């Protein structure tokens, strides 16, 4: 009996990861009206990005991603190296607003800086320049006293990373 349950779980995990989508974000040339599913049609910023003054979400949709059609477990969002300024977005809310909840260890949502092999021309860090951006906290999840440029709330197993010292996140505020 236990063997059948384990096999069923493995099939679910394999089916979930096999259907994973990779999305692309380029703060220099992207548009959230794009599909975001290739380097040729990237988004400007990731789903859940707020306006620079934190008055609302930057977009209602990111391609086909919306509050009812969310980024799924195992999906990857690749960020092209570059800098997001206040003219390209504000703080990020990585929360159930645009991201699926309940991911497992092996099916995490990954938001990371692309390597040059994954996206030609992505050879450095992804920087959020906080100049002119109002830091935010998603009060839906009871967080109001710790405001940040990136806020992850209400989700399990989301990873924000770069793969090396070259491909990393940098948050600045000059």
mmCIF file of C-alpha atoms in Angstrom:
data_model
loop_
_atom_site.group_PDB
_atom_site.id
_atom_site.type_symbol
_atom_site.label_atom_id
_atom_site.label_comp_id
_atom_site.label_asym_id
_atom_site.label_seq_id
_atom_site.Cartn_x
_atom_site.Cartn_y
_atom_site.Cartn_z
ATOM 1 C CA UNK A 1 0.000 0.000 0.000
ATOM 2 C CA UNK A 2 2.766 2.456 0.943
ATOM 3 C CA UNK A 3 4.554 1.748 -2.329
ATOM 4 C CA UNK A 4 1.445 2.694 -4.335
ATOM 5 C CA UNK A 5 1.069 5.957 -2.427
ATOM 6 C CA UNK A 6 4.739 6.791 -3.015
ATOM 7 C CA UNK A 7 4.409 6.021 -6.735
ATOM 8 C CA UNK A 8 1.274 8.208 -6.946
ATOM 9 C CA UNK A 9 3.104 11.085 -5.253
ATOM 10 C CA UNK A 10 6.051 10.721 -7.641
ATOM 11 C CA UNK A 11 3.720 10.817 -10.660
ATOM 12 C CA UNK A 12 2.096 14.002 -9.339
ATOM 13 C CA UNK A 13 5.481 15.623 -8.763
ATOM 14 C CA UNK A 14 6.751 14.612 -12.200
ATOM 15 C CA UNK A 15 3.586 15.838 -13.896
ATOM 16 C CA UNK A 16 3.817 19.146 -12.045
ATOM 17 C CA UNK A 17 7.471 19.754 -12.918
ATOM 18 C CA UNK A 18 7.033 18.549 -16.509
ATOM 19 C CA UNK A 19 4.439 21.274 -17.073
ATOM 20 C CA UNK A 20 6.569 24.021 -15.541
ATOM 21 C CA UNK A 21 6.750 27.303 -17.424
ATOM 22 C CA UNK A 22 9.752 29.598 -17.615
ATOM 23 C CA UNK A 23 8.935 33.314 -17.694
ATOM 24 C CA UNK A 24 11.346 36.111 -18.598
ATOM 25 C CA UNK A 25 11.741 39.631 -17.144
ATOM 26 C CA UNK A 26 13.839 42.388 -18.721
ATOM 27 C CA UNK A 27 13.681 45.801 -17.011
ATOM 28 C CA UNK A 28 15.181 47.474 -20.101
ATOM 29 C CA UNK A 29 12.978 46.153 -22.937
ATOM 30 C CA UNK A 30 10.096 44.209 -21.364
ATOM 31 C CA UNK A 31 6.379 44.919 -21.316
ATOM 32 C CA UNK A 32 3.860 43.281 -19.007
ATOM 33 C CA UNK A 33 1.488 43.062 -21.970
ATOM 34 C CA UNK A 34 3.930 40.520 -23.444
ATOM 35 C CA UNK A 35 3.421 36.793 -22.902
ATOM 36 C CA UNK A 36 6.697 36.665 -20.933
ATOM 37 C CA UNK A 37 7.378 33.104 -22.125
ATOM 38 C CA UNK A 38 10.538 33.740 -24.160
ATOM 39 C CA UNK A 39 13.485 36.113 -24.240
ATOM 40 C CA UNK A 40 11.861 37.818 -27.250
ATOM 41 C CA UNK A 41 8.689 38.787 -25.340
ATOM 42 C CA UNK A 42 9.755 39.409 -21.715
ATOM 43 C CA UNK A 43 7.836 41.171 -18.981
ATOM 44 C CA UNK A 44 9.046 44.493 -17.599
ATOM 45 C CA UNK A 45 8.861 43.283 -13.980
ATOM 46 C CA UNK A 46 7.706 40.152 -12.133
ATOM 47 C CA UNK A 47 4.065 39.539 -11.171
ATOM 48 C CA UNK A 48 3.206 41.280 -7.911
ATOM 49 C CA UNK A 49 5.348 44.342 -8.610
ATOM 50 C CA UNK A 50 3.819 47.425 -7.020
ATOM 51 C CA UNK A 51 3.885 51.015 -8.277
ATOM 52 C CA UNK A 52 6.848 53.093 -7.148
ATOM 53 C CA UNK A 53 4.679 54.914 -4.585
ATOM 54 C CA UNK A 54 3.131 51.590 -3.425
ATOM 55 C CA UNK A 55 -0.411 52.699 -4.325
ATOM 56 C CA UNK A 56 -1.307 49.510 -6.215
ATOM 57 C CA UNK A 57 0.017 46.819 -8.502
ATOM 58 C CA UNK A 58 2.051 47.963 -11.512
ATOM 59 C CA UNK A 59 -0.132 45.818 -13.795
ATOM 60 C CA UNK A 60 -3.383 43.921 -13.437
ATOM 61 C CA UNK A 61 -1.959 41.107 -15.566
ATOM 62 C CA UNK A 62 1.456 39.922 -16.678
ATOM 63 C CA UNK A 63 0.739 38.180 -19.985
ATOM 64 C CA UNK A 64 -1.699 35.430 -18.986
ATOM 65 C CA UNK A 65 -0.816 35.699 -15.271
ATOM 66 C CA UNK A 66 -3.528 37.311 -13.139
ATOM 67 C CA UNK A 67 -5.035 37.008 -9.678
ATOM 68 C CA UNK A 68 -7.057 34.045 -10.965
ATOM 69 C CA UNK A 69 -4.376 32.479 -13.241
ATOM 70 C CA UNK A 70 -1.277 32.495 -11.051
ATOM 71 C CA UNK A 71 2.373 31.532 -11.364
ATOM 72 C CA UNK A 72 2.356 27.791 -10.616
ATOM 73 C CA UNK A 73 4.515 25.519 -8.492
ATOM 74 C CA UNK A 74 7.747 24.582 -10.373
ATOM 75 C CA UNK A 75 7.545 27.683 -12.594
ATOM 76 C CA UNK A 76 10.728 29.718 -13.025
ATOM 77 C CA UNK A 77 10.994 33.475 -13.530
ATOM 78 C CA UNK A 78 14.332 34.405 -15.092
ATOM 79 C CA UNK A 79 15.522 37.977 -14.651
ATOM 80 C CA UNK A 80 17.877 39.453 -17.243
ATOM 81 C CA UNK A 81 20.740 41.271 -15.609
ATOM 82 C CA UNK A 82 20.032 44.964 -15.394
ATOM 83 C CA UNK A 83 18.474 47.541 -13.114
ATOM 84 C CA UNK A 84 14.861 48.113 -12.199
ATOM 85 C CA UNK A 85 14.344 51.773 -11.317
ATOM 86 C CA UNK A 86 11.228 53.557 -10.106
ATOM 87 C CA UNK A 87 10.212 54.094 -13.756
ATOM 88 C CA UNK A 88 10.126 50.299 -14.235
ATOM 89 C CA UNK A 89 8.386 49.247 -11.034
ATOM 90 C CA UNK A 90 8.277 49.500 -7.282
ATOM 91 C CA UNK A 91 8.522 46.944 -4.485
ATOM 92 C CA UNK A 92 7.663 43.307 -5.187
ATOM 93 C CA UNK A 93 4.902 41.406 -3.406
ATOM 94 C CA UNK A 94 5.652 37.718 -3.899
ATOM 95 C CA UNK A 95 2.391 36.537 -2.362
ATOM 96 C CA UNK A 96 -0.812 34.580 -3.137
ATOM 97 C CA UNK A 97 -2.034 37.592 -5.123
ATOM 98 C CA UNK A 98 -0.197 36.287 -8.210
ATOM 99 C CA UNK A 99 1.557 33.097 -7.013
ATOM 100 C CA UNK A 100 0.127 29.642 -6.211
ATOM 101 C CA UNK A 101 0.316 28.501 -2.599
ATOM 102 C CA UNK A 102 1.125 25.036 -1.296
ATOM 103 C CA UNK A 103 4.245 24.281 -3.317
ATOM 104 C CA UNK A 104 6.445 21.488 -1.990
ATOM 105 C CA UNK A 105 10.223 21.337 -1.634
ATOM 106 C CA UNK A 106 10.650 19.745 -5.063
ATOM 107 C CA UNK A 107 8.187 22.073 -6.799
ATOM 108 C CA UNK A 108 9.249 25.505 -5.589
ATOM 109 C CA UNK A 109 8.636 28.656 -7.554
ATOM 110 C CA UNK A 110 12.029 30.057 -8.501
ATOM 111 C CA UNK A 111 12.786 33.708 -9.237
ATOM 112 C CA UNK A 112 16.407 34.058 -10.211
ATOM 113 C CA UNK A 113 18.912 35.929 -12.296
ATOM 114 C CA UNK A 114 19.521 34.279 -15.671
ATOM 115 C CA UNK A 115 22.967 33.171 -16.751
ATOM 116 C CA UNK A 116 24.340 34.159 -20.146
ATOM 117 C CA UNK A 117 23.757 30.553 -21.300
ATOM 118 C CA UNK A 118 20.046 30.869 -20.417
ATOM 119 C CA UNK A 119 19.628 34.379 -21.826
ATOM 120 C CA UNK A 120 22.242 35.921 -24.063
ATOM 121 C CA UNK A 121 23.452 39.198 -22.591
ATOM 122 C CA UNK A 122 22.563 38.356 -18.980
ATOM 123 C CA UNK A 123 26.046 38.619 -17.558
ATOM 124 C CA UNK A 124 25.663 40.464 -14.282
ATOM 125 C CA UNK A 125 23.395 41.093 -11.319
ATOM 126 C CA UNK A 126 19.743 42.135 -11.236
ATOM 127 C CA UNK A 127 19.465 45.344 -9.240
ATOM 128 C CA UNK A 128 16.426 46.990 -7.737
ATOM 129 C CA UNK A 129 17.361 50.646 -7.321
ATOM 130 C CA UNK A 130 15.146 51.825 -4.470
ATOM 131 C CA UNK A 131 15.677 55.519 -5.212
ATOM 132 C CA UNK A 132 12.197 57.038 -5.440
ATOM 133 C CA UNK A 133 10.484 53.772 -4.424
ATOM 134 C CA UNK A 134 8.318 53.551 -1.312
ATOM 135 C CA UNK A 135 9.184 50.270 0.472
ATOM 136 C CA UNK A 136 6.154 48.082 1.085
ATOM 137 C CA UNK A 137 4.720 45.364 3.297
ATOM 138 C CA UNK A 138 1.797 43.143 2.345
ATOM 139 C CA UNK A 139 -0.604 43.861 5.225
ATOM 140 C CA UNK A 140 -2.885 41.019 4.052
ATOM 141 C CA UNK A 141 -0.539 38.653 5.897
ATOM 142 C CA UNK A 142 -0.110 40.752 9.031
ATOM 143 C CA UNK A 143 3.231 42.282 8.056
ATOM 144 C CA UNK A 144 3.201 46.028 8.487
ATOM 145 C CA UNK A 145 6.266 46.885 10.543
ATOM 146 C CA UNK A 146 8.957 45.477 8.222
ATOM 147 C CA UNK A 147 8.804 47.258 4.888
ATOM 148 C CA UNK A 148 11.078 46.126 2.080
ATOM 149 C CA UNK A 149 11.759 46.277 -1.640
ATOM 150 C CA UNK A 150 10.991 42.524 -1.880
ATOM 151 C CA UNK A 151 8.343 40.991 0.382
ATOM 152 C CA UNK A 152 7.552 37.248 0.369
ATOM 153 C CA UNK A 153 4.397 36.394 2.322
ATOM 154 C CA UNK A 154 1.865 33.580 2.502
ATOM 155 C CA UNK A 155 3.787 31.135 0.287
ATOM 156 C CA UNK A 156 5.769 27.951 0.868
ATOM 157 C CA UNK A 157 8.966 27.120 -0.977
ATOM 158 C CA UNK A 158 9.720 30.173 -3.079
ATOM 159 C CA UNK A 159 13.351 30.812 -3.885
ATOM 160 C CA UNK A 160 14.917 34.123 -4.842
ATOM 161 C CA UNK A 161 18.467 33.630 -5.992
ATOM 162 C CA UNK A 162 21.321 34.020 -8.361
ATOM 163 C CA UNK A 163 23.546 31.127 -9.309
ATOM 164 C CA UNK A 164 26.863 32.878 -8.671
ATOM 165 C CA UNK A 165 28.463 36.060 -7.395
ATOM 166 C CA UNK A 166 27.886 37.482 -10.864
ATOM 167 C CA UNK A 167 24.209 36.532 -11.150
ATOM 168 C CA UNK A 168 22.734 37.827 -7.895
ATOM 169 C CA UNK A 169 20.126 40.218 -6.527
ATOM 170 C CA UNK A 170 21.188 43.659 -5.392
ATOM 171 C CA UNK A 171 18.878 46.137 -3.665
ATOM 172 C CA UNK A 172 20.189 49.686 -3.410
ATOM 173 C CA UNK A 173 18.868 53.037 -2.306
ATOM 174 C CA UNK A 174 21.047 55.984 -3.155
#
